[in-house]
XYZ file of C-alpha atoms in Angstrom:
736
model
C -0.061 -0.005 -0.103
C 2.726 2.415 0.948
C 4.773 1.515 -2.141
C 2.058 2.155 -4.463
C 1.250 5.500 -2.737
C 4.891 6.457 -3.092
C 5.043 5.493 -6.675
C 1.690 7.370 -7.409
C 3.128 10.702 -5.859
C 6.473 10.198 -7.782
C 4.404 9.986 -10.926
C 2.466 13.000 -10.012
C 5.679 15.138 -9.418
C 7.116 13.976 -12.721
C 3.918 14.847 -14.692
C 3.840 18.185 -12.844
C 7.538 18.959 -13.669
C 6.898 17.912 -17.366
C 4.016 20.234 -17.581
C 6.107 23.085 -16.218
C 9.042 22.421 -18.489
C 6.699 22.095 -21.551
C 4.970 25.393 -20.738
C 8.206 27.114 -20.312
C 9.468 25.666 -23.662
C 6.249 26.800 -25.644
C 6.311 30.249 -24.095
C 10.038 30.839 -24.847
C 9.817 29.653 -28.463
C 6.665 31.825 -29.013
C 8.785 34.755 -27.563
C 11.702 34.001 -29.909
C 9.391 33.745 -33.038
C 7.647 37.005 -32.053
C 11.068 38.667 -31.253
C 11.943 38.316 -34.989
C 9.071 40.425 -36.088
C 9.368 43.077 -33.474
C 11.413 45.483 -35.657
C 8.954 44.921 -38.518
C 5.869 45.544 -36.485
C 7.622 48.689 -34.766
C 8.321 49.997 -38.371
C 4.512 49.296 -39.398
C 3.223 50.971 -36.243
C 5.344 54.126 -36.932
C 3.889 54.413 -40.381
C 0.269 53.317 -39.533
C -2.654 55.195 -40.823
C -5.158 54.253 -38.373
C -5.583 54.513 -34.584
C -7.499 52.088 -32.663
C -8.501 53.943 -29.392
C -8.570 51.323 -26.673
C -9.749 51.189 -22.970
C -10.165 48.343 -20.446
C -11.426 47.965 -16.718
C -10.897 45.085 -14.283
C -12.907 43.570 -11.438
C -10.821 45.513 -8.868
C -8.966 48.778 -8.914
C -9.175 51.056 -11.936
C -7.820 54.402 -12.867
C -4.300 55.124 -11.517
C -4.242 51.827 -9.622
C -5.337 49.571 -12.644
C -3.672 46.184 -12.392
C -2.079 46.798 -8.994
C -4.396 44.251 -7.250
C -4.076 41.260 -9.971
C -7.995 41.546 -10.730
C -8.900 40.259 -14.153
C -10.063 42.378 -17.053
C -14.018 42.530 -17.246
C -14.610 45.196 -19.860
C -12.909 46.285 -23.169
C -13.924 49.262 -25.211
C -12.403 50.293 -28.606
C -12.942 52.648 -31.592
C -11.222 53.190 -34.824
C -9.845 56.580 -35.818
C -8.887 57.099 -39.607
C -5.865 59.539 -39.417
C -6.108 60.674 -43.112
C -9.703 61.043 -43.466
C -10.387 62.213 -39.894
C -13.230 59.627 -39.675
C -14.332 57.308 -36.812
C -15.543 53.700 -36.890
C -18.192 51.977 -34.767
C -17.870 52.035 -31.108
C -17.310 48.654 -29.653
C -17.906 47.398 -26.243
C -17.486 43.760 -24.933
C -17.785 42.272 -21.561
C -15.179 39.811 -20.453
C -15.971 36.741 -18.227
C -13.263 36.485 -15.641
C -12.121 33.091 -13.971
C -13.229 34.355 -10.577
C -16.516 35.897 -10.769
C -16.216 38.442 -8.025
C -16.225 42.251 -8.089
C -15.208 44.701 -5.602
C -17.725 47.308 -4.538
C -15.586 50.080 -6.171
C -15.657 48.052 -9.627
C -19.329 47.728 -9.414
C -19.858 51.153 -8.677
C -17.542 52.443 -11.449
C -18.359 49.969 -14.263
C -22.166 49.557 -13.410
C -21.689 45.844 -13.891
C -23.049 42.726 -12.163
C -21.951 39.271 -11.740
C -24.990 38.024 -13.797
C -23.922 40.040 -16.876
C -20.233 38.752 -16.551
C -21.326 35.156 -16.357
C -22.984 35.457 -19.629
C -19.957 37.046 -21.357
C -17.083 35.392 -23.162
C -13.543 34.795 -21.751
C -10.512 36.900 -22.592
C -9.235 34.754 -25.240
C -12.597 34.877 -27.161
C -13.015 38.541 -26.731
C -9.501 39.201 -28.131
C -10.349 37.135 -31.163
C -13.528 39.177 -31.690
C -11.456 42.332 -31.458
C -9.026 41.097 -34.168
C -11.891 40.208 -36.422
C -13.854 43.514 -35.818
C -10.696 45.617 -36.321
C -9.614 43.722 -39.453
C -13.284 44.063 -41.147
C -13.267 47.801 -40.487
C -9.755 48.402 -41.777
C -10.608 46.498 -45.033
C -13.802 48.507 -45.412
C -11.859 51.748 -44.945
C -9.275 50.438 -47.379
C -6.405 50.664 -44.509
C -3.648 48.268 -43.985
C -2.150 48.906 -40.519
C -3.159 50.364 -37.027
C -1.797 51.379 -33.790
C -3.343 51.127 -30.394
C -3.947 54.387 -28.475
C -4.587 54.323 -24.795
C -4.828 56.741 -21.911
C -1.845 55.770 -20.098
C 0.215 52.544 -20.329
C -1.733 50.634 -17.334
C -4.270 48.745 -19.348
C -1.455 47.249 -21.647
C 1.455 46.907 -19.347
C -0.254 46.157 -16.084
C -3.338 44.427 -16.855
C -3.450 42.795 -20.287
C -0.030 41.371 -20.570
C 0.372 40.080 -16.949
C -3.287 38.250 -17.245
C -2.496 36.960 -20.736
C 0.939 35.623 -19.448
C -0.761 33.768 -16.378
C -3.334 32.289 -18.666
C -0.865 31.376 -21.361
C -2.670 33.397 -23.851
C -0.926 34.435 -27.190
C -1.654 38.198 -27.459
C -1.963 39.669 -31.136
C 1.202 41.518 -32.195
C -0.749 44.960 -32.014
C -0.641 44.725 -28.237
C 3.234 45.038 -28.433
C 3.176 48.488 -29.659
C 1.008 51.315 -28.734
C 0.906 55.245 -28.225
C -0.084 57.104 -25.000
C -2.493 59.965 -25.584
C -1.058 61.754 -22.626
C 2.471 61.808 -23.827
C 1.367 62.738 -27.303
C -0.860 65.465 -25.949
C 2.376 66.607 -23.813
C 4.459 66.770 -26.817
C 1.839 68.814 -28.638
C 1.051 71.144 -25.804
C 3.954 71.191 -23.366
C 2.484 73.755 -21.234
C -0.544 71.781 -20.288
C 1.560 70.210 -17.300
C 3.692 67.135 -16.578
C 2.664 63.943 -18.277
C 1.922 62.076 -14.884
C -0.536 64.864 -13.846
C -2.559 64.993 -17.073
C -6.039 63.400 -17.114
C -8.603 63.254 -19.823
C -10.594 65.983 -18.110
C -7.645 68.323 -17.840
C -6.511 67.866 -21.419
C -10.139 68.421 -22.764
C -10.460 71.560 -20.619
C -7.051 72.849 -21.885
C -8.027 72.680 -25.477
C -11.626 74.031 -24.794
C -13.573 70.835 -25.624
C -16.814 70.500 -23.693
C -17.550 67.326 -21.536
C -19.981 64.801 -22.764
C -23.550 64.927 -21.507
C -24.291 62.873 -18.392
C -26.457 60.423 -20.318
C -23.176 59.272 -22.235
C -21.033 58.949 -19.370
C -20.960 55.205 -19.287
C -17.494 53.833 -18.147
C -15.599 52.781 -21.176
C -17.690 54.732 -23.570
C -17.005 57.938 -22.028
C -13.130 57.523 -21.971
C -13.045 56.272 -25.610
C -15.212 59.097 -26.945
C -12.924 61.542 -25.059
C -9.803 60.104 -26.373
C -11.151 60.085 -29.855
C -12.421 63.774 -29.699
C -8.739 64.922 -28.259
C -7.030 62.889 -30.990
C -9.073 64.518 -33.873
C -8.610 67.920 -32.229
C -4.759 67.906 -32.153
C -4.612 66.222 -35.610
C -6.458 69.454 -36.981
C -5.304 73.041 -37.131
C -3.543 74.717 -35.567
C -1.755 71.582 -34.041
C -1.423 69.483 -36.983
C 0.101 66.849 -34.514
C 1.669 63.573 -35.722
C 1.680 60.545 -33.431
C 5.236 59.498 -33.058
C 5.809 58.574 -29.381
C 5.509 54.758 -30.074
C 6.064 52.585 -27.070
C 7.138 48.822 -27.290
C 6.615 45.861 -25.101
C 9.360 43.437 -25.289
C 8.686 39.910 -26.188
C 11.328 38.334 -24.144
C 14.258 38.864 -21.831
C 17.687 39.639 -23.507
C 20.575 38.123 -21.880
C 23.882 39.868 -21.473
C 26.820 40.523 -19.329
C 27.253 43.449 -17.078
C 30.507 45.103 -16.086
C 31.301 46.402 -12.689
C 32.388 49.686 -14.110
C 29.001 50.066 -16.011
C 26.797 52.929 -14.502
C 23.507 51.690 -13.183
C 20.726 54.283 -12.156
C 19.454 53.336 -8.860
C 15.900 54.511 -9.869
C 15.906 51.502 -12.304
C 16.447 48.637 -9.930
C 14.047 46.608 -7.646
C 14.715 43.543 -5.271
C 12.123 40.665 -5.558
C 11.913 38.443 -2.566
C 9.945 35.098 -1.903
C 10.814 33.624 -5.335
C 10.485 29.648 -5.702
C 13.938 28.150 -5.449
C 13.407 26.586 -8.977
C 12.492 29.932 -10.645
C 14.633 31.115 -13.466
C 15.282 34.406 -15.099
C 12.471 33.702 -17.628
C 10.050 33.048 -14.752
C 10.973 36.589 -13.444
C 10.563 38.021 -16.863
C 7.026 36.471 -17.169
C 6.201 37.950 -13.574
C 6.977 41.348 -14.860
C 5.403 40.630 -18.314
C 4.606 44.115 -19.871
C 7.487 45.975 -18.353
C 10.773 46.194 -20.234
C 13.794 44.758 -18.427
C 17.257 45.944 -19.419
C 19.470 43.682 -21.160
C 20.911 41.156 -18.715
C 18.859 42.717 -16.061
C 17.823 39.818 -13.892
C 20.383 38.746 -11.164
C 19.402 35.824 -9.022
C 20.929 36.008 -5.676
C 22.745 33.170 -4.057
C 23.248 32.210 -0.427
C 26.644 31.373 1.173
C 26.346 27.711 -0.086
C 26.048 28.975 -3.786
C 22.252 28.077 -3.882
C 19.455 30.526 -4.897
C 18.030 32.156 -1.756
C 14.702 33.140 -3.290
C 15.719 36.896 -4.059
C 16.569 38.570 -7.191
C 17.664 42.008 -8.210
C 15.798 43.281 -11.500
C 17.047 46.337 -13.552
C 14.429 47.985 -15.891
C 15.245 50.393 -18.860
C 13.755 53.478 -17.017
C 12.324 54.712 -13.830
C 8.679 54.663 -15.219
C 8.857 50.819 -15.591
C 10.686 50.490 -12.201
C 7.725 52.334 -10.654
C 5.190 50.102 -12.443
C 7.141 47.056 -11.052
C 6.723 48.232 -7.510
C 2.985 48.141 -8.058
C 3.247 44.366 -8.445
C 4.402 44.080 -4.670
C 2.756 40.918 -3.375
C 1.512 39.765 -6.870
C 1.659 35.889 -7.233
C 4.100 33.655 -9.112
C 2.114 30.451 -9.084
C 0.932 29.996 -5.469
C 3.640 32.304 -3.863
C 3.273 36.003 -3.360
C 6.457 37.927 -4.383
C 7.531 40.938 -2.378
C 8.906 43.708 -4.488
C 11.040 46.663 -2.971
C 13.355 49.385 -4.172
C 17.077 48.488 -4.607
C 20.349 50.368 -5.638
C 22.515 50.273 -8.601
C 25.498 49.381 -6.325
C 23.459 46.275 -5.040
C 22.867 45.192 -8.595
C 26.380 45.457 -9.544
C 27.557 43.664 -6.501
C 25.503 40.645 -7.755
C 25.541 41.017 -11.480
C 28.798 42.965 -12.235
C 31.964 41.288 -13.223
C 35.498 42.138 -14.278
C 36.766 38.793 -15.769
C 37.517 38.816 -19.596
C 37.012 35.177 -19.858
C 33.417 35.529 -18.458
C 32.760 38.560 -20.756
C 33.993 36.557 -23.714
C 31.887 33.504 -22.746
C 28.654 35.761 -22.441
C 29.214 37.743 -25.494
C 27.271 35.318 -27.503
C 23.683 36.555 -27.534
C 20.389 34.676 -27.393
C 21.974 31.685 -25.651
C 20.501 29.450 -22.920
C 22.736 28.922 -19.888
C 22.697 25.737 -17.908
C 24.762 25.320 -14.864
C 26.379 22.006 -14.016
C 27.383 21.190 -10.428
C 29.244 18.342 -8.976
C 31.705 17.518 -11.868
C 34.702 15.388 -10.954
C 37.807 17.543 -10.551
C 39.352 15.598 -13.272
C 36.502 16.270 -15.908
C 37.788 17.631 -19.341
C 35.577 19.693 -21.903
C 35.436 16.420 -23.917
C 34.203 14.571 -20.910
C 31.278 17.162 -20.420
C 30.482 17.236 -24.223
C 30.125 13.398 -24.195
C 28.101 13.467 -20.916
C 25.640 15.886 -22.675
C 25.418 13.849 -25.927
C 24.587 14.504 -29.543
C 20.870 15.534 -28.746
C 21.949 18.745 -26.713
C 25.039 20.136 -28.783
C 26.822 22.939 -27.060
C 27.388 26.066 -28.835
C 30.813 26.316 -30.315
C 31.668 22.907 -28.793
C 34.420 23.440 -25.985
C 34.254 27.193 -26.288
C 30.714 27.097 -25.003
C 32.047 25.712 -21.784
C 33.151 27.692 -18.795
C 34.648 25.730 -15.888
C 34.810 27.550 -12.515
C 38.154 27.540 -10.787
C 39.854 28.773 -7.654
C 42.404 31.551 -7.875
C 45.115 28.887 -7.992
C 43.374 27.032 -11.022
C 42.037 24.231 -9.013
C 38.509 23.137 -10.292
C 35.471 23.734 -8.091
C 33.283 21.141 -9.728
C 31.147 23.838 -11.399
C 30.684 24.751 -14.971
C 28.344 26.749 -17.218
C 27.261 25.717 -20.547
C 25.753 27.604 -23.560
C 23.002 26.153 -25.897
C 21.668 27.862 -29.031
C 18.062 27.082 -28.404
C 15.536 26.012 -25.644
C 15.182 22.520 -27.307
C 18.883 21.682 -26.762
C 18.691 23.010 -23.243
C 15.652 20.886 -22.168
C 17.628 17.701 -23.587
C 20.386 18.586 -21.292
C 18.332 19.080 -18.213
C 16.826 15.479 -18.721
C 20.371 14.370 -17.724
C 20.037 15.811 -14.185
C 21.439 13.582 -11.696
C 22.997 11.132 -14.186
C 26.413 9.771 -13.421
C 29.723 11.177 -14.740
C 32.666 9.172 -13.721
C 31.738 8.295 -10.140
C 29.538 11.338 -9.305
C 26.116 12.344 -10.189
C 25.733 15.686 -11.804
C 23.144 18.391 -11.119
C 21.961 20.463 -13.870
C 20.042 23.750 -13.531
C 18.993 26.754 -15.521
C 21.198 29.735 -14.993
C 21.473 33.336 -15.988
C 24.498 35.667 -16.992
C 24.194 37.342 -13.695
C 24.619 33.948 -11.946
C 27.739 33.245 -13.973
C 29.362 36.555 -12.860
C 28.214 35.882 -9.239
C 29.656 32.386 -9.078
C 32.901 33.354 -10.579
C 33.285 36.472 -8.534
C 32.683 34.328 -5.319
C 35.266 31.672 -6.123
C 37.772 34.026 -7.664
C 37.784 36.278 -4.444
C 38.093 33.229 -2.120
C 41.503 33.442 -0.461
C 43.532 30.482 -0.505
C 44.383 30.506 3.429
C 42.160 32.946 5.240
C 43.633 34.543 8.386
C 42.419 36.847 11.070
C 43.224 40.583 10.953
C 46.865 41.398 11.508
C 48.274 43.433 14.341
C 48.956 46.305 11.787
C 45.261 47.117 11.597
C 44.249 50.552 12.848
C 43.303 50.636 16.665
C 39.616 50.812 17.270
C 37.910 52.412 20.218
C 36.708 50.018 23.119
C 33.393 50.493 24.662
C 32.601 49.463 28.339
C 29.738 47.011 27.340
C 30.834 43.854 25.607
C 28.830 42.554 22.767
C 28.159 39.192 24.220
C 24.966 38.762 26.502
C 25.426 37.901 30.047
C 22.642 35.805 31.397
C 20.752 36.828 34.525
C 17.317 36.624 36.026
C 16.903 40.465 36.600
C 13.980 41.815 34.380
C 15.805 44.746 32.897
C 14.993 43.978 29.350
C 11.877 44.582 27.278
C 10.763 42.791 24.222
C 9.058 44.450 21.179
C 6.653 42.205 19.299
C 4.759 43.143 16.039
C 7.299 45.698 14.644
C 6.787 46.603 11.060
C 9.035 44.619 8.794
C 10.654 47.871 7.445
C 11.329 49.254 10.962
C 14.974 50.312 11.569
C 16.899 51.340 14.724
C 16.033 54.928 14.127
C 12.294 53.949 14.232
C 12.768 51.960 17.524
C 14.556 54.906 19.145
C 11.756 57.170 18.044
C 9.155 54.841 19.334
C 10.975 54.696 22.793
C 10.822 58.602 22.927
C 12.136 59.866 26.294
C 13.121 56.360 27.369
C 15.855 56.269 24.845
C 18.373 57.693 27.350
C 17.780 54.513 29.372
C 18.952 52.208 26.785
C 22.116 50.422 27.373
C 25.024 50.894 24.791
C 24.626 48.214 22.096
C 21.373 47.339 23.827
C 18.931 47.048 20.757
C 18.930 43.513 19.291
C 16.885 42.858 16.108
C 15.595 39.321 15.726
C 15.816 37.936 12.210
C 14.091 34.852 10.796
C 15.617 31.872 8.975
C 15.847 33.885 5.751
C 17.851 36.510 7.608
C 14.830 39.021 7.420
C 13.246 40.905 10.301
C 10.922 38.768 12.177
C 8.943 41.721 13.759
C 10.595 41.130 17.167
C 13.366 43.047 19.021
C 14.848 43.133 22.534
C 16.176 46.124 24.241
C 18.369 46.212 27.260
C 17.496 49.015 29.887
C 19.718 50.363 32.683
C 17.549 48.845 35.391
C 14.359 46.712 36.005
C 12.470 49.810 36.988
C 13.059 51.458 33.609
C 12.211 48.313 31.889
C 8.881 48.213 33.801
C 8.137 51.874 33.052
C 8.699 51.325 29.137
C 6.548 48.272 29.268
C 3.861 50.332 30.919
C 3.984 53.328 28.740
C 4.887 52.000 25.349
C 2.695 48.869 25.263
C 0.509 48.822 22.152
C 1.864 52.161 21.158
C 1.637 52.784 17.198
C 4.730 52.495 15.029
C 3.853 53.507 11.462
C 0.595 51.591 10.661
C 0.995 48.924 13.377
C 0.674 48.741 17.171
C 3.606 47.231 18.959
C 3.406 45.085 22.151
C 6.030 45.691 24.827
C 6.855 42.964 27.491
C 9.214 43.125 30.395
C 11.758 40.148 30.313
C 15.115 39.053 31.669
C 18.434 38.880 29.989
C 18.257 35.091 30.240
C 15.001 34.914 28.331
C 16.387 37.426 25.790
C 19.574 35.497 25.192
C 17.631 32.272 24.606
C 15.586 33.944 21.945
C 18.428 35.612 20.147
C 20.452 32.395 20.178
C 17.600 30.554 18.373
C 15.380 29.393 21.152
C 11.620 30.277 21.558
C 9.806 32.207 24.261
C 6.073 31.730 24.683
C 3.468 30.942 27.118
C 4.701 27.260 27.371
C 8.061 28.557 28.433
C 11.608 28.522 27.168
C 12.807 26.107 24.471
C 16.545 26.001 24.320
C 18.406 27.451 21.289
C 20.214 25.015 18.765
C 23.539 25.777 20.215
C 22.535 24.540 23.625
C 21.394 21.038 22.490
C 23.643 18.205 22.721
C 25.761 16.641 20.109
C 26.490 19.955 18.286
C 29.616 18.660 16.484
C 29.524 15.848 14.020
C 31.615 12.713 14.461
C 34.204 14.068 11.824
C 35.391 16.701 14.316
C 36.520 14.214 17.031
C 40.004 15.636 16.758
C 38.906 18.726 18.574
C 37.711 19.309 22.013
C 34.242 18.104 22.441
C 31.471 20.811 23.065
C 30.834 19.314 26.653
C 34.330 20.552 27.527
C 33.671 23.983 26.366
C 32.370 26.938 28.496
C 29.115 28.383 27.947
C 30.936 31.553 26.615
C 32.294 29.500 23.871
C 28.830 28.167 22.844
C 27.479 31.542 22.895
C 30.365 33.083 20.837
C 28.982 35.064 17.885
C 30.843 34.551 14.499
C 31.975 38.018 14.003
C 33.642 38.310 17.369
C 37.431 37.829 17.093
C 38.023 36.320 20.528
C 35.598 35.114 23.116
C 35.832 35.968 26.751
C 38.276 33.853 28.534
C 36.684 30.740 30.249
C 36.688 31.033 34.058
C 36.076 28.674 36.876
C 32.518 29.163 38.282
C 33.681 30.784 41.394
C 36.774 32.623 40.563
C 37.763 35.440 43.045
C 39.589 37.329 40.476
C 38.070 37.410 37.064
C 40.386 37.700 34.152
C 40.281 40.790 31.747
C 37.475 40.304 29.142
C 38.477 40.085 25.507
C 36.255 41.513 22.961
C 36.556 43.170 19.290
C 34.434 46.157 18.446
C 34.004 47.784 14.998
C 34.231 51.727 14.793
C 31.094 53.608 15.309
C 29.752 55.368 12.037
C 26.157 56.339 13.095
C 24.480 57.388 16.175
C 22.067 54.431 16.048
C 24.838 52.191 16.122
C 25.655 53.115 19.779
C 22.524 51.288 20.767
C 22.644 48.302 18.410
C 24.903 45.301 18.972
C 26.678 45.094 15.546
C 28.559 41.979 16.452
C 25.682 39.737 16.873
C 24.946 37.909 13.711
C 21.632 36.428 14.756
C 20.908 34.700 11.470
C 24.172 32.419 12.141
C 21.841 30.427 14.486
C 19.449 29.408 11.721
C 21.599 27.669 9.149
C 20.087 26.777 5.824
C 20.075 22.970 4.957
C 22.199 21.276 4.748
C 23.525 22.421 8.180
C 27.266 23.465 7.964
C 29.519 23.659 10.898
C 30.925 26.682 9.446
C 27.717 28.635 9.825
C 27.855 28.378 13.626
C 30.658 29.186 16.193
C 31.028 25.747 17.922
C 34.280 26.294 19.255
C 36.275 29.083 20.901
C 38.937 30.985 18.775
C 42.670 30.106 19.500
C 44.740 32.257 21.561
C 46.291 33.714 18.396
C 43.348 35.640 17.543
C 43.547 39.538 17.581
C 41.488 41.319 20.480
C 41.166 44.316 22.349
C 41.221 44.122 26.220
C 38.707 45.877 28.209
C 40.321 46.507 31.599
C 38.327 46.770 34.940
C 37.036 50.301 35.493
C 39.051 52.592 37.516
C 37.854 55.660 39.416
C 38.199 58.022 36.537
C 36.513 55.682 34.002
C 37.465 52.806 31.706
C 40.933 52.600 30.413
C 41.522 50.359 27.056
C 44.739 48.744 26.449
C 46.231 48.952 22.988
C 46.136 46.308 20.392
C 47.986 42.922 21.516
C 49.182 40.836 18.555
C 49.537 37.136 19.426
C 50.717 34.187 17.511
C 48.805 31.616 15.459
C 45.882 31.911 13.309
C 42.550 29.894 12.599
C 41.657 28.920 8.987
C 38.605 27.373 7.603
C 38.558 24.554 4.970
C 35.677 24.084 2.609
C 35.043 21.423 0.087
C 36.700 18.494 1.998
C 35.923 15.011 0.814
C 33.642 13.146 3.125
C 36.126 10.561 4.026
C 38.904 12.955 4.751
C 40.548 12.417 8.120
C 42.987 14.348 10.381
C 46.076 12.856 8.602
C 44.734 14.001 5.218
C 44.264 17.421 6.521
C 47.888 17.652 8.135
C 49.223 16.291 4.786
C 47.451 18.978 2.897
C 49.084 21.706 5.143
C 52.689 20.004 4.780
C 55.134 22.926 4.955
C 53.155 24.995 7.321
C 53.261 24.853 11.064
C 50.025 23.666 12.674
C 49.540 23.934 16.478
């Protein structure tokens, strides 16, 4: 019974993956075919002799927020305008049946439509067919051959029609990939009428002294189209004699390309998308932003510390207008997941997508190529081995020149490689070899992007051969009295803030605390992050006394921060430490953090001291701390000086925030790597600053104290490697 269920689930998973791959293939192939006709269609549009004035409405927000809520189109209205004869065709109005027969109250009021009327209508694909047939018939009657869409703002095309057609896998007619915006044309004709973004149909008609339509004709859709037709005919006539020339295009597909670190990137054109499915590609992101024009090579998928995609991407658009429209798609859906969209900077984009390697630039110089990433290659694999593995059904572009092996700075292979294919069919054939065997290892194959190639190469090429701690020649840094580690205690001199806005920064918390800010200890604000390294909505604040903490909890509880109320509770340092180290604090009590659980170190680390032999200070050691406090006996009468490393202060808010605590380190991403947690204390050779005991006049800091020795970290060890293998690897170096 269990076996049959497992086989059935496996078949379902295979079938779902097959449909996904087929859908991707059909969509990309269609985009490639249409892309060949884009220059021809743009040329035809620029010389068209007919306008088709076009309007649409959705089941949700309309007007300036059209398309921002992902609601489906329920109404399309259009009318033909002959630019030569100054004649107009028949006004056409079609209702569209959405998949979800739900209308917002605002939409019902504005459109005057009901669910019963929409139920009898045709779906979007049928209405678009009727649109083509109707326009073609009228053009033939007028003796015209080409036409261009004319809209009041780009939202109906870019934010409503293209995204919905993409989700429903509909093939839009070529006419919807080029249009003119009546607002931009009017601004070109009458520049003194105001800024383009401030223009409305009412203000434009008023500027040229055209009276408004009577109330009997003010039906949504019909009113807007008639006004656009009147406005178009007016600026075509004397004294304006305007010619429509501001043609806008919608890109059929994403253009791949390389980005140099020296290339200027406008910060007003970049966004950050979060919450992407881990298997999503740059083509999926392009489909999510369908209707908006992404710059060439403008999708950069972000990788985590393990080199895997972390569900984020930086996207660069051709201008600020398209970036602003992309921000309106915040929390729109990709499949069943909603995607968060935020502003980003050009520096962030270049950090991920920019590169300086000539080899990479030459590899990515071939345009319109599909990139596949291979991972897990044997270190002895040659280009011919890879070509043989991929086979004749998936030929690589330019044979071995279409392969890029990723190497360390010293030339050692990493086991990763990137492959170029000339078409989607060849790439799909290659992906079928996912987890097949080459030599004695199975090989993973994934879709990749030009930005990912740059990112992986930058990461490996910047990896030092032997990493060491800072030397004693570094500039001395100031020492503060409060160490960055958290001393446990039962005194309830802390407060917990719960329900913070996810965008809240340290400055917002200080403003929220108001007059109580002066009672916060230095480095006393601790933001709690979730497993993805994002704000969890919680924070802990260390106050100077339990009385101050009680006062804050009483006065600030359920006080508003931005648009949310924040709960404030009094707690102890011990409770705060448990939560910051990965534990949970709820009504059921305390659950220990991961680093307090037994068997922290795997068996491969038997050569080192076991965690049971280490002090609690070592277990709570943050990764960015150069040296932990010296282990002490439980009842030592003379405590030794505390060693701590502090960064310089650059901002007043940093006085309150503990910059050394890397809380995300206690939420390692699978597979769990010991390198993501500080299991053991640093060796005596670490560089540190000593905070002396306070004197009568204040605290005195000793200068930098260089010591011998260094701690190095090794990555990529074979699973069967032992201590002898490691010592042999470091032959010629003195190991303690």
